[in-house]
Amino acid sequence: MLKQFCDWLVSTPASEAIQNTFWMIPLIQSVHIVSIAITVSAVTLLHFRLLGLTGRDQSVPETARRYLPWIWTAVAILACSGLLLIVAEPPRELENPMFWTKMTLLLCALIFTALFQVMLKRDGFWERNRALSALIGIVSLLLWTGVVVAGRWIAYVVHS
Amino acid sequence: MNLHNLLSQLEAAPFARAIRESTWLFPTIETVHVLFLTLTVGSILIVDLRLLNLASRNRPVKDLTAQLLPWTWTSFIIAAVTGSLLFSSAATRYAQLWPFQAKMAGLALAGLNMAVFHLGAYRGVDEWNRPPAAPPAAARIAGGLSVAIWVTMIGLGRWIGFL
């Protein structure tokens, strides 16, 4: 089923167009990496603020308002460029266990970030729940780091 | 001794050989390289966008640089060390690749751009440190050049892996 889907996708004109232009994949990957740079930096600075380790001249809600729009915008670009990379080489991702590990970690990271954003709307939440906010900060940071690590390893796990 | 001999010696070093012959060392070091180069470039972009007057406009420039420079330098050092290790594993081959050469030239340009900015426009930072004062043209040019150079370096770095 998945194999048939990959076979079909790889023969579509869109896939062939990307495959036949030698610089398209590195170009899309470069857009992907620049967007990762934005996400990773915003996530790291936001979560270190949550842990009280950096940028304490701004409150947690202020820091979140500053970085969250960048995170969501970059994630949208990552989704688009990632989708193009799947279209270009379907088996490389879809038949690769490391890709699905990455998607699982990504789903968890997105849920945590959305959860964090919802809780942000409650006034004084962070001041009252320091231990919880620290926990969310650490888990979320680990999840996002895991997404990047798994992403890089897609290239090294030979697909079936 | 010429450059080629030097690179051959580097390649023959025990650690370079270990990275070349191991199945997991290269990808592991590369993963660390990617993680910290994203932090390097991301933290640089935040400052660049402030200089371009496009983001963080409500924050004093000096507060922003004081917060971010330790992140930039720490992650840059880690990215540089891991990058050098990756390079050592096939030094003579990488040195001949044009994207590698261009990436190193980009690194030098980024350093030069930063030096010009610090010795020039940044000296008068107190006049445009606080909003609503906008950074002068020289600072905006430095910020724009920095964005262009670092984004290009990411593309060149990715290209090395395809050759």
Short mmCIF file of C-alpha atoms in Angstrom, two decimals:
data_model
loop_
_atom_site.label_atom_id
_atom_site.label_comp_id
_atom_site.label_asym_id
_atom_site.label_seq_id
_atom_site.Cartn_x
_atom_site.Cartn_y
_atom_site.Cartn_z
CA MET A 1 0.00 0.00 0.00
CA LEU A 2 2.65 2.48 1.11
CA LYS A 3 4.98 1.08 -1.52
CA GLN A 4 2.33 1.60 -4.22
CA PHE A 5 1.73 5.14 -2.99
CA CYS A 6 5.47 5.88 -3.19
CA ASP A 7 5.63 4.39 -6.70
CA TRP A 8 2.72 6.57 -7.80
CA LEU A 9 4.06 9.73 -6.14
CA VAL A 10 7.54 9.33 -7.58
CA SER A 11 6.10 9.18 -11.12
CA THR A 12 4.01 12.36 -10.80
CA PRO A 13 5.14 15.37 -12.88
CA ALA A 14 5.80 17.39 -9.70
CA SER A 15 8.16 14.73 -8.35
CA GLU A 16 9.90 14.32 -11.69
CA ALA A 17 10.34 18.08 -12.03
CA ILE A 18 12.18 18.26 -8.70
CA GLN A 19 14.25 15.13 -9.39
CA ASN A 20 15.30 16.33 -12.84
CA THR A 21 16.63 19.68 -11.66
CA PHE A 22 19.85 18.83 -9.84
CA TRP A 23 19.89 21.91 -7.60
CA MET A 24 16.26 21.71 -6.44
CA ILE A 25 16.74 19.27 -3.54
CA PRO A 26 19.72 21.07 -1.98
CA LEU A 27 17.86 24.38 -2.46
CA ILE A 28 14.71 23.10 -0.73
CA GLN A 29 16.85 21.56 2.02
CA SER A 30 18.61 24.91 2.51
CA VAL A 31 15.24 26.67 2.94
CA HIS A 32 14.36 23.88 5.37
CA ILE A 33 17.59 24.42 7.38
CA VAL A 34 17.18 28.23 7.55
CA SER A 35 13.65 27.65 8.90
CA ILE A 36 15.06 25.13 11.41
CA ALA A 37 17.52 27.84 12.49
CA ILE A 38 14.61 30.18 13.21
CA THR A 39 12.56 27.52 15.02
CA VAL A 40 15.43 26.10 17.08
CA SER A 41 16.65 29.55 18.15
CA ALA A 42 13.18 30.83 19.05
CA VAL A 43 12.30 27.59 20.87
CA THR A 44 15.61 27.55 22.78
CA LEU A 45 15.45 31.20 23.84
CA LEU A 46 11.77 30.89 24.84
CA HIS A 47 12.30 27.73 26.88
CA PHE A 48 15.45 29.00 28.56
CA ARG A 49 13.37 32.04 29.57
CA LEU A 50 10.74 29.63 30.94
CA LEU A 51 13.50 28.05 33.03
CA GLY A 52 14.57 31.53 34.16
CA LEU A 53 18.03 31.12 32.61
CA THR A 54 18.07 33.91 30.03
CA GLY A 55 16.31 37.15 29.05
CA ARG A 56 14.82 37.83 32.48
CA ASP A 57 14.35 41.50 31.63
CA GLN A 58 11.20 40.39 29.78
CA SER A 59 8.32 38.45 31.35
CA VAL A 60 7.42 34.95 30.11
CA PRO A 61 4.29 36.21 28.27
CA GLU A 62 6.28 39.03 26.65
CA THR A 63 8.99 36.60 25.56
CA ALA A 64 6.34 34.21 24.22
CA ARG A 65 4.62 36.98 22.25
CA ARG A 66 7.99 37.85 20.81
CA TYR A 67 8.97 34.32 19.68
CA LEU A 68 5.78 32.26 19.13
CA PRO A 69 4.78 33.94 15.83
CA TRP A 70 8.28 33.17 14.48
CA ILE A 71 8.01 29.54 15.60
CA TRP A 72 4.63 29.01 13.89
CA THR A 73 5.64 30.83 10.70
CA ALA A 74 8.87 28.83 10.43
CA VAL A 75 7.01 25.58 11.17
CA ALA A 76 4.63 26.37 8.28
CA ILE A 77 7.62 26.90 5.93
CA LEU A 78 9.17 23.68 7.26
CA ALA A 79 5.97 21.78 6.52
CA CYS A 80 5.87 23.10 2.93
CA SER A 81 9.56 22.49 2.19
CA GLY A 82 9.40 19.10 3.93
CA LEU A 83 6.40 18.13 1.84
CA LEU A 84 8.30 19.02 -1.34
CA LEU A 85 11.21 16.84 -0.19
CA ILE A 86 8.80 13.91 0.31
CA VAL A 87 7.30 14.48 -3.14
CA ALA A 88 10.82 14.50 -4.63
CA GLU A 89 11.99 11.27 -2.99
CA PRO A 90 8.99 9.44 -1.45
CA PRO A 91 10.71 6.18 -0.36
CA ARG A 92 13.59 8.07 1.27
CA GLU A 93 11.13 9.40 3.85
CA LEU A 94 7.91 7.38 3.81
CA GLU A 95 9.62 3.98 3.96
CA ASN A 96 12.15 5.16 6.53
CA PRO A 97 11.54 4.40 10.24
CA MET A 98 13.63 7.45 11.24
CA PHE A 99 11.22 9.71 9.32
CA TRP A 100 8.27 8.35 11.32
CA THR A 101 10.25 8.76 14.54
CA LYS A 102 10.76 12.38 13.54
CA MET A 103 7.04 12.85 12.78
CA THR A 104 6.07 11.35 16.16
CA LEU A 105 8.49 13.64 18.01
CA LEU A 106 7.27 16.59 15.91
CA LEU A 107 3.63 15.88 16.78
CA CYS A 108 4.52 15.78 20.50
CA ALA A 109 6.59 18.99 20.20
CA LEU A 110 3.72 20.78 18.43
CA ILE A 111 1.21 19.63 21.06
CA PHE A 112 3.50 20.85 23.85
CA THR A 113 4.03 24.21 22.15
CA ALA A 114 0.28 24.65 21.55
CA LEU A 115 -0.43 23.63 25.17
CA PHE A 116 2.11 26.18 26.33
CA GLN A 117 0.43 28.85 24.22
CA VAL A 118 -3.02 28.06 25.68
CA MET A 119 -1.73 28.22 29.26
CA LEU A 120 -0.07 31.52 28.49
CA LYS A 121 -3.46 33.17 28.19
CA ARG A 122 -4.13 32.64 31.91
CA ASP A 123 -2.85 35.60 33.88
CA GLY A 124 -0.10 34.86 36.39
CA PHE A 125 -0.05 31.16 35.53
CA TRP A 126 3.74 31.01 35.26
CA GLU A 127 4.33 32.81 38.54
CA ARG A 128 2.05 30.33 40.34
CA ASN A 129 3.32 27.14 38.68
CA ARG A 130 7.08 27.44 38.44
CA ALA A 131 7.80 23.71 38.67
CA LEU A 132 5.26 22.90 35.95
CA SER A 133 6.53 25.61 33.63
CA ALA A 134 10.12 24.39 34.11
CA LEU A 135 8.99 20.84 33.31
CA ILE A 136 7.18 21.94 30.16
CA GLY A 137 10.25 23.96 29.15
CA ILE A 138 12.63 21.01 29.50
CA VAL A 139 10.37 18.43 27.84
CA SER A 140 9.53 20.74 24.94
CA LEU A 141 13.19 21.64 24.38
CA LEU A 142 14.16 17.95 24.36
CA LEU A 143 11.34 17.14 21.92
CA TRP A 144 12.36 19.88 19.47
CA THR A 145 16.02 18.82 19.70
CA GLY A 146 14.91 15.25 19.02
CA VAL A 147 13.06 16.40 15.90
CA VAL A 148 16.27 17.93 14.49
CA VAL A 149 18.41 14.92 15.44
CA ALA A 150 15.96 12.43 13.91
CA GLY A 151 15.68 14.67 10.84
CA ARG A 152 19.41 14.58 10.19
CA TRP A 153 19.51 10.81 10.69
CA ILE A 154 16.89 10.21 7.97
CA ALA A 155 19.82 10.48 5.56
CA TYR A 156 21.74 7.72 7.36
CA VAL A 157 19.05 5.12 7.94
CA VAL A 158 18.79 3.12 4.75
CA HIS A 159 15.16 2.86 3.71
CA SER A 160 13.69 -0.55 3.02
CA MET B 1 55.43 22.40 3.48
CA ASN B 2 52.52 23.07 1.15
CA LEU B 3 48.82 23.06 1.96
CA HIS B 4 48.18 19.68 0.39
CA ASN B 5 50.79 17.97 2.60
CA LEU B 6 49.33 19.66 5.65
CA LEU B 7 45.82 18.47 4.80
CA SER B 8 47.11 14.95 4.10
CA GLN B 9 48.68 14.90 7.56
CA LEU B 10 45.44 16.09 9.11
CA GLU B 11 43.56 13.36 7.30
CA ALA B 12 46.03 10.77 8.57
CA ALA B 13 45.56 11.81 12.21
CA PRO B 14 44.01 9.08 14.40
CA PHE B 15 40.82 11.07 15.14
CA ALA B 16 40.29 11.90 11.45
CA ARG B 17 40.73 8.26 10.56
CA ALA B 18 38.30 7.21 13.30
CA ILE B 19 35.62 9.59 11.96
CA ARG B 20 36.18 8.34 8.42
CA GLU B 21 36.03 4.66 9.29
CA SER B 22 33.21 4.67 11.83
CA THR B 23 29.62 4.25 10.66
CA TRP B 24 28.10 6.49 13.36
CA LEU B 25 30.78 9.09 14.24
CA PHE B 26 30.35 11.27 11.14
CA PRO B 27 26.51 11.50 11.34
CA THR B 28 26.69 12.09 15.10
CA ILE B 29 29.20 14.94 14.81
CA GLU B 30 27.22 16.30 11.85
CA THR B 31 24.02 16.29 13.92
CA VAL B 32 25.75 18.34 16.66
CA HIS B 33 27.10 20.63 13.91
CA VAL B 34 23.58 21.19 12.51
CA LEU B 35 22.05 21.82 15.95
CA PHE B 36 24.60 24.46 16.89
CA LEU B 37 24.84 26.12 13.47
CA THR B 38 21.08 26.64 13.61
CA LEU B 39 21.51 28.33 17.00
CA THR B 40 24.42 30.40 15.66
CA VAL B 41 22.54 31.61 12.60
CA GLY B 42 19.22 32.04 14.43
CA SER B 43 20.72 34.22 17.15
CA ILE B 44 22.61 36.25 14.51
CA LEU B 45 19.40 36.76 12.51
CA ILE B 46 17.60 38.16 15.56
CA VAL B 47 20.27 40.87 15.92
CA ASP B 48 20.36 41.47 12.14
CA LEU B 49 16.58 41.97 12.00
CA ARG B 50 16.85 44.50 14.85
CA LEU B 51 19.56 46.37 12.91
CA LEU B 52 17.30 46.29 9.85
CA ASN B 53 14.56 47.73 12.06
CA LEU B 54 12.29 44.78 11.15
CA ALA B 55 11.95 42.98 14.51
CA SER B 56 12.48 43.48 18.28
CA ARG B 57 11.92 47.18 17.61
CA ASN B 58 10.77 47.82 21.18
CA ARG B 59 14.06 46.54 22.66
CA PRO B 60 17.27 48.55 23.13
CA VAL B 61 19.96 47.27 20.74
CA LYS B 62 22.53 46.90 23.52
CA ASP B 63 20.15 44.77 25.65
CA LEU B 64 19.50 42.53 22.67
CA THR B 65 23.18 42.03 21.82
CA ALA B 66 24.06 41.48 25.50
CA GLN B 67 21.43 38.74 25.69
CA LEU B 68 22.27 37.05 22.38
CA LEU B 69 26.04 37.33 21.89
CA PRO B 70 26.89 34.63 24.45
CA TRP B 71 24.52 32.29 22.56
CA THR B 72 26.04 33.20 19.23
CA TRP B 73 29.65 32.71 20.32
CA THR B 74 29.11 29.54 22.33
CA SER B 75 27.18 27.85 19.56
CA PHE B 76 29.59 29.18 16.91
CA ILE B 77 32.58 27.65 18.72
CA ILE B 78 30.80 24.27 18.96
CA ALA B 79 29.77 24.47 15.28
CA ALA B 80 33.35 25.41 14.29
CA VAL B 81 34.92 22.56 16.28
CA THR B 82 32.46 19.95 14.96
CA GLY B 83 32.80 21.38 11.45
CA SER B 84 36.60 21.10 11.65
CA LEU B 85 36.28 17.47 12.77
CA LEU B 86 34.02 16.69 9.81
CA PHE B 87 36.51 18.46 7.53
CA SER B 88 39.44 16.47 8.93
CA SER B 89 37.83 13.17 7.89
CA ALA B 90 38.41 13.99 4.20
CA ALA B 91 40.42 17.23 4.31
CA THR B 92 42.09 16.97 0.91
CA ARG B 93 38.76 16.23 -0.80
CA TYR B 94 36.73 18.96 0.94
CA ALA B 95 39.43 21.58 0.36
CA GLN B 96 39.01 21.12 -3.40
CA LEU B 97 35.22 21.50 -3.45
CA TRP B 98 34.05 24.94 -4.57
CA PRO B 99 31.12 25.16 -2.10
CA PHE B 100 33.54 24.46 0.75
CA GLN B 101 35.91 27.16 -0.48
CA ALA B 102 33.00 29.56 -0.93
CA LYS B 103 31.69 28.75 2.55
CA MET B 104 35.07 29.59 4.09
CA ALA B 105 35.16 32.82 2.08
CA GLY B 106 31.65 33.54 3.44
CA LEU B 107 32.92 32.99 6.96
CA ALA B 108 35.74 35.48 6.35
CA LEU B 109 33.28 37.99 4.83
CA ALA B 110 30.95 37.61 7.82
CA GLY B 111 33.88 38.33 10.14
CA LEU B 112 34.93 41.33 8.09
CA ASN B 113 31.36 42.67 8.01
CA MET B 114 31.16 42.31 11.80
CA ALA B 115 34.53 44.05 12.30
CA VAL B 116 33.54 46.97 10.05
CA PHE B 117 30.24 47.29 11.94
CA HIS B 118 31.86 47.24 15.38
CA LEU B 119 34.55 49.75 14.47
CA GLY B 120 32.09 51.92 12.57
CA ALA B 121 28.35 52.26 13.10
CA TYR B 122 28.28 50.46 16.48
CA ARG B 123 30.50 53.12 18.08
CA GLY B 124 27.61 55.54 17.94
CA VAL B 125 25.07 52.97 19.18
CA ASP B 126 24.03 55.17 22.12
CA GLU B 127 22.36 57.56 19.67
CA TRP B 128 20.11 54.82 18.22
CA ASN B 129 20.14 52.27 21.04
CA ARG B 130 16.63 53.02 22.28
CA PRO B 131 13.43 53.00 20.27
CA PRO B 132 11.96 54.89 18.49
CA ALA B 133 15.40 55.86 17.08
CA ALA B 134 16.06 53.74 13.99
CA PRO B 135 19.53 52.28 13.26
CA PRO B 136 21.51 54.38 10.73
CA ALA B 137 22.06 53.26 7.15
CA ALA B 138 25.49 51.77 7.92
CA ALA B 139 23.98 49.54 10.62
CA ARG B 140 21.13 48.48 8.36
CA ILE B 141 23.57 47.60 5.58
CA ALA B 142 25.66 45.53 8.04
CA GLY B 143 22.50 43.71 9.18
CA GLY B 144 21.33 43.04 5.62
CA LEU B 145 24.77 41.79 4.53
CA SER B 146 24.94 39.52 7.55
CA VAL B 147 21.55 37.92 6.73
CA ALA B 148 22.62 37.37 3.12
CA ILE B 149 26.04 35.93 4.02
CA TRP B 150 24.81 33.50 6.68
CA VAL B 151 21.85 32.22 4.67
CA THR B 152 24.18 31.68 1.68
CA MET B 153 26.62 29.81 3.93
CA ILE B 154 23.85 27.42 4.96
CA GLY B 155 23.11 26.73 1.29
CA LEU B 156 26.82 26.20 0.53
CA GLY B 157 27.21 23.90 3.52
CA ARG B 158 24.28 21.81 2.35
CA TRP B 159 25.75 21.71 -1.16
CA ILE B 160 29.04 20.22 0.12
CA GLY B 161 27.11 17.10 1.12
CA PHE B 162 25.93 16.58 -2.45
CA LEU B 163 29.38 16.48 -4.06
#
